[in-house]
Amino acid sequence: MQYLPLFFNIKAKKCLVVGGGDVATRKVKTLKSAGANVHVVAPEFNHGLTELLTQNSITVRQGEFTPADLEDVVLIIAATNDTAINAHISALAQQNKIPVNVVDAPELCSFIMPSIVDRSPVMVAISSGGASPVLARLLRSKIETMIPASYGRLATLLKNYREKAKKKFDHVADRRRFWEKIIQGPIAELMYSGQEKTAAKALEDAISYAAMSTRNPGEVYLVGAGPGDPDLLTFRALRLLQQADVVVYDRLVSEPILEMARRDADKIYVGKQKSDHALAQEKINALLVRLAKEGNRVVRLKGGDPFIFGRGGEEIETLMNENISFQIVPGVTAASGCAAYAGIPLTHRDYAQSVVFATGHLQNNTIDLNWKALIQKQQTLVFYMGLTGIGTICAELIKHGMSATMPIALIERGTTIDQVVHVADLASMPLVVQNDTIKPPTLIIVGEVVTLHEKLAWYEPLTL
Ligand code: SAH
């Protein structure tokens, strides 16, 4: 081991930063967030640092570094761009036994600064021992993605119940097993999803009834899987997928996303194809209830966002009535995903100040929409489920006053490697659909913004 990792308490202690540039600014921020009494010395301060100094209680001395600056200092960071001054500070500090870090000069340091993942009170510090700060930073971003943002809040909650648990369990091993179960179980998930009061109550109960409880109650996570590209999953969606005992999924959920579930998880398909009548909604609701009551952690995986044409509301209503705990994880909806991957901004200063998401689903050969309200100047329209009804959509828009030359885009299997974007106008799009073999799912965007596709298209998957 080249260095000994330590966590240093510098609260209210005098720490010195020498330098007035960007690096110094970052160091001042870090020291400040650890509660230090920060002193900064430099002949001049850049804009960022000046701003920081005015907003915080930081002691500043404008001028060259002098040995007198070291008085009562417990830690020094030298961040000047003058190597001679840096070396001088390092030598002086080491003479006075004050820990010193000189930025980008490991040979002058008595300690080095790690990359930090801060989930206070939980801290992860990463170092490559000065070998490659970039490598340490990349490792840090990997760890960032693995640790939920509210890990720290979970830690604080657990701390508040430590004593209580200690009294309850005489044996250390029992206590450890108990905490492991809590940290990997539904109570932790409640914290991550912001249901903190419920989590605290559940933890309280878990400790009180620890000896009696035999089985975890199940729960349901209603998770948005995004429009197709697995990279568009949220961190939370991925984490829950990897924990779930059962995954109940729709037709829209792409194969690569399903593959991210635990290998041994049950995967139940409840997809609805227009032609076949797969599980009716009530049956899906009942299935979720049964699985949860059997003690499973169920991920109900839906394409896009569960609350946008996803019937997510109905599913959680049933869960609520049955007292089954659940959480909802938003996803990138098809409109955002397809628009981004097709290079069609849904709003734009010059072309659209509002955007409407509408269903293009045909019922008895009509689409029940307030067409007049849809047709507004500088408004983008996005139709979900509109492929079969494309003729009706275009005809109704024209009938209610939209120009027949209004640009329209149809995005086939957006965000996937099979994405195809068709651009036409209202008059001709039905013909395009008739003459091409178009594969669902497809999303329709109507409005001037569609003209930007030609310029902004960037996503170009190869047919390999
Ligand atoms: N909850 C989903 C929408 C479900 S409705 C969401 O938020 O995206 C189903 C419709 O979504 C499809 O008919 C299609 O219009 C649209 N859709 C979903 N994924 C799509 C994709 N990858 N490309 C194009 N359209 C998509």
XYZ file of N, CA, C and O in Angstrom, residues 26-111:
344
model
N -11.921 24.718 -6.629
C -12.449 23.369 -6.328
C -12.010 22.904 -4.948
O -12.781 22.332 -4.189
N -10.754 23.183 -4.624
C -10.230 22.725 -3.327
C -10.926 23.461 -2.184
O -11.253 22.877 -1.159
N -11.137 24.757 -2.382
C -11.824 25.535 -1.342
C -13.212 24.942 -1.103
O -13.631 24.727 0.038
N -13.902 24.611 -2.193
C -15.246 24.031 -2.062
C -15.207 22.730 -1.267
O -16.025 22.508 -0.380
N -14.260 21.862 -1.615
C -14.179 20.568 -0.931
C -13.912 20.769 0.560
O -14.585 20.179 1.409
N -12.937 21.617 0.871
C -12.601 21.838 2.283
C -13.794 22.431 3.023
O -14.094 22.063 4.151
N -14.459 23.337 2.333
C -15.622 24.001 2.928
C -16.716 22.973 3.233
O -17.332 22.997 4.296
N -16.934 22.048 2.298
C -18.018 21.089 2.542
C -17.671 20.130 3.673
O -18.565 19.500 4.236
N -16.385 20.023 4.016
C -16.032 19.224 5.192
C -15.998 20.091 6.444
O -15.513 19.668 7.494
N -16.473 21.321 6.330
C -16.652 22.166 7.520
C -15.412 22.917 7.974
O -15.374 23.454 9.090
N -14.378 22.982 7.114
C -13.134 23.633 7.533
C -13.296 25.146 7.628
O -14.184 25.736 7.020
N -12.414 25.716 8.392
C -12.275 27.160 8.442
C -11.212 27.495 7.384
O -10.028 27.398 7.627
N -11.678 27.866 6.187
C -10.765 27.945 5.046
C -10.134 29.335 4.924
O -10.821 30.356 5.027
N -8.825 29.340 4.720
C -8.092 30.580 4.434
C -7.531 30.480 3.023
O -6.988 29.442 2.656
N -7.674 31.546 2.260
C -7.139 31.527 0.894
C -6.147 32.671 0.727
O -6.438 33.806 1.119
N -5.002 32.338 0.144
C -3.999 33.364 -0.112
C -3.625 33.325 -1.587
O -3.331 32.245 -2.121
N -3.660 34.475 -2.244
C -3.237 34.560 -3.645
C -3.127 36.019 -4.023
O -3.835 36.858 -3.459
N -2.253 36.324 -4.998
C -2.143 37.718 -5.442
C -3.421 38.154 -6.153
O -3.822 39.297 -6.078
N -4.064 37.241 -6.878
C -5.363 37.592 -7.462
C -6.274 36.365 -7.530
O -5.812 35.237 -7.543
N -7.586 36.653 -7.561
C -8.575 35.578 -7.548
C -9.383 35.634 -8.830
O -9.778 36.708 -9.262
N -9.618 34.473 -9.423
C -10.439 34.485 -10.644
C -11.914 34.675 -10.292
O -12.297 34.711 -9.118
N -12.724 34.776 -11.335
C -14.121 35.137 -11.142
C -14.861 34.135 -10.248
O -15.528 34.502 -9.285
N -14.672 32.841 -10.550
C -15.371 31.790 -9.801
C -15.041 31.856 -8.325
O -15.916 31.748 -7.461
N -13.755 32.031 -8.044
C -13.317 32.057 -6.651
C -13.846 33.311 -5.954
O -14.319 33.250 -4.812
N -13.801 34.434 -6.657
C -14.308 35.677 -6.066
C -15.767 35.493 -5.649
O -16.176 35.877 -4.556
N -16.527 34.855 -6.530
C -17.941 34.623 -6.219
C -18.100 33.740 -4.994
O -18.882 34.019 -4.091
N -17.327 32.672 -4.966
C -17.374 31.732 -3.843
C -17.037 32.438 -2.540
O -17.656 32.209 -1.496
N -16.019 33.315 -2.628
C -15.555 34.002 -1.424
C -16.621 34.942 -0.870
O -16.775 35.073 0.336
N -17.376 35.574 -1.790
C -18.391 36.511 -1.300
C -19.583 35.776 -0.690
O -20.255 36.291 0.179
N -19.813 34.515 -1.173
C -20.984 33.786 -0.673
C -20.723 33.028 0.618
O -21.648 32.580 1.276
N -19.465 32.817 0.956
C -19.157 31.958 2.100
C -18.285 32.692 3.102
O -17.612 33.654 2.762
N -18.304 32.172 4.329
C -17.396 32.761 5.299
C -16.034 32.106 5.113
O -15.770 31.022 5.608
N -15.234 32.772 4.315
C -13.886 32.281 4.022
C -12.935 33.448 4.263
O -13.240 34.590 3.881
N -11.822 33.172 4.887
C -10.874 34.255 5.136
C -9.953 34.390 3.926
O -9.443 33.392 3.414
N -9.761 35.596 3.502
C -8.992 35.824 2.286
C -7.844 36.778 2.574
O -8.014 37.754 3.306
N -6.689 36.481 2.023
C -5.618 37.483 2.070
C -5.066 37.622 0.660
O -4.613 36.639 0.052
N -5.141 38.823 0.133
C -4.638 39.036 -1.216
C -3.165 39.397 -1.134
O -2.780 40.352 -0.460
N -2.326 38.606 -1.772
C -0.891 38.865 -1.740
C -0.129 37.574 -1.959
O -0.729 36.509 -2.153
N 1.189 37.654 -1.959
C 2.015 36.458 -2.117
C 1.996 35.653 -0.821
O 1.802 36.203 0.260
N 2.217 34.336 -0.963
C 2.295 33.476 0.208
C 3.506 33.864 1.068
O 4.580 34.155 0.551
N 3.310 33.918 2.385
C 4.449 34.112 3.286
C 4.389 33.040 4.371
O 3.303 32.518 4.655
N 5.526 32.707 4.985
C 5.517 31.658 6.017
C 4.522 31.964 7.141
O 4.001 31.039 7.773
N 4.233 33.245 7.369
C 3.294 33.585 8.439
C 1.905 33.006 8.169
O 1.113 32.805 9.101
N 1.613 32.718 6.902
C 0.297 32.145 6.565
C 0.085 30.757 7.181
O -1.028 30.260 7.226
N 1.189 30.132 7.614
C 1.079 28.758 8.116
C 0.608 28.669 9.566
O 0.338 27.574 10.059
N 0.499 29.794 10.203
C 0.185 29.773 11.631
C -1.138 29.052 11.924
O -2.158 29.352 11.301
N -1.086 28.094 12.830
C -2.262 27.334 13.279
C -2.926 26.488 12.200
O -4.036 25.982 12.389
N -2.257 26.347 11.074
C -2.877 25.599 9.974
C -2.706 24.096 10.197
O -1.653 23.638 10.612
N -3.779 23.314 9.942
C -3.684 21.855 10.107
C -3.546 21.131 8.769
O -3.283 19.936 8.736
N -3.766 21.873 7.685
C -3.708 21.226 6.367
C -3.516 22.300 5.301
O -4.126 23.367 5.380
N -2.664 21.989 4.320
C -2.377 22.978 3.277
C -2.570 22.372 1.895
O -2.161 21.237 1.635
N -3.177 23.145 1.038
C -3.215 22.750 -0.375
C -2.589 23.878 -1.189
O -3.031 25.023 -1.123
N -1.528 23.539 -1.938
C -0.881 24.534 -2.786
C -1.371 24.323 -4.207
O -1.198 23.257 -4.787
N -2.027 25.347 -4.747
C -2.592 25.232 -6.093
C -2.201 26.441 -6.923
O -3.013 26.992 -7.652
N -0.962 26.857 -6.812
C -0.514 27.975 -7.650
C 0.053 27.392 -8.936
O 0.311 26.190 -9.020
N 0.265 28.233 -9.948
C 0.864 27.673 -11.164
C 2.366 27.971 -11.239
O 2.976 27.887 -12.283
N 2.928 28.302 -10.073
C 4.363 28.584 -9.992
C 5.043 27.425 -9.270
O 4.861 27.228 -8.070
N 5.823 26.621 -10.014
C 6.392 25.411 -9.410
C 7.342 25.742 -8.265
O 7.411 25.004 -7.274
N 8.061 26.861 -8.374
C 9.007 27.222 -7.309
C 8.254 27.523 -6.014
O 8.625 27.037 -4.936
N 7.168 28.283 -6.138
C 6.385 28.601 -4.931
C 5.784 27.327 -4.340
O 5.833 27.091 -3.139
N 5.244 26.488 -5.205
C 4.663 25.221 -4.723
C 5.702 24.409 -3.941
O 5.411 23.884 -2.865
N 6.921 24.329 -4.507
C 7.977 23.545 -3.847
C 8.345 24.182 -2.513
O 8.550 23.482 -1.497
N 8.387 25.492 -2.473
C 8.728 26.232 -1.261
C 7.673 25.954 -0.170
O 8.006 25.645 0.976
N 6.394 26.015 -0.562
C 5.320 25.761 0.405
C 5.417 24.341 0.936
O 5.320 24.087 2.139
N 5.666 23.408 0.014
C 5.760 22.008 0.411
C 6.880 21.810 1.436
O 6.690 21.155 2.466
N 8.045 22.404 1.155
C 9.185 22.230 2.049
C 8.875 22.812 3.430
O 9.095 22.150 4.459
N 8.329 24.023 3.430
C 8.004 24.681 4.704
C 6.997 23.867 5.516
O 7.140 23.678 6.721
N 5.954 23.379 4.819
C 4.905 22.623 5.498
C 5.485 21.367 6.123
O 5.195 21.048 7.281
N 6.308 20.665 5.345
C 6.841 19.409 5.862
C 7.776 19.658 7.044
O 7.793 18.877 7.995
N 8.534 20.748 6.991
C 9.356 21.124 8.154
C 8.496 21.295 9.387
O 8.858 20.896 10.480
N 7.343 21.924 9.189
C 6.449 22.215 10.322
C 5.456 21.090 10.621
O 4.539 21.276 11.406
N 5.659 19.940 9.946
C 4.803 18.758 10.155
C 3.337 19.042 9.850
O 2.431 18.543 10.520
N 3.099 19.883 8.869
C 1.712 20.129 8.462
C 1.443 19.344 7.185
O 2.211 19.446 6.231
N 0.375 18.540 7.169
C 0.064 17.785 5.951
C -0.106 18.730 4.758
O -0.801 19.743 4.871
N 0.533 18.403 3.638
C 0.482 19.299 2.484
C 0.186 18.533 1.200
O 0.667 17.419 0.999
N -0.632 19.142 0.378
C -0.905 18.602 -0.942
C -0.575 19.667 -1.967
O -1.028 20.805 -1.860
N 0.247 19.278 -2.940
C 0.531 20.206 -4.030
C -0.118 19.625 -5.280
O 0.159 18.480 -5.662
N -0.998 20.397 -5.861
C -1.799 19.888 -6.956
C -0.909 19.451 -8.121
O -0.006 20.188 -8.538
N -1.149 18.238 -8.612
C -0.421 17.688 -9.753
C 1.074 17.523 -9.530
O 1.831 17.495 -10.494
N 1.494 17.435 -8.276
C 2.919 17.204 -8.020
C 3.060 16.220 -6.863
O 3.397 16.601 -5.749
N 2.777 14.925 -7.126
C 2.760 13.941 -6.040
C 4.060 13.934 -5.235
O 4.043 13.670 -4.020
N 5.190 14.239 -5.896
C 6.466 14.157 -5.164
C 6.558 15.243 -4.096
O 7.359 15.143 -3.166
N 5.735 16.282 -4.202
C 5.770 17.358 -3.201
C 4.691 17.192 -2.132
O 4.547 18.029 -1.250
N 3.909 16.113 -2.222
C 2.754 15.945 -1.317
C 3.086 15.050 -0.142
O 3.771 14.045 -0.291
N 2.564 15.396 1.028
C 2.610 14.424 2.118
C 1.283 13.671 2.189
O 1.166 12.651 2.845
N 0.238 14.189 1.520
C -1.002 13.410 1.345
C -1.552 13.732 -0.035
O -1.240 14.770 -0.606
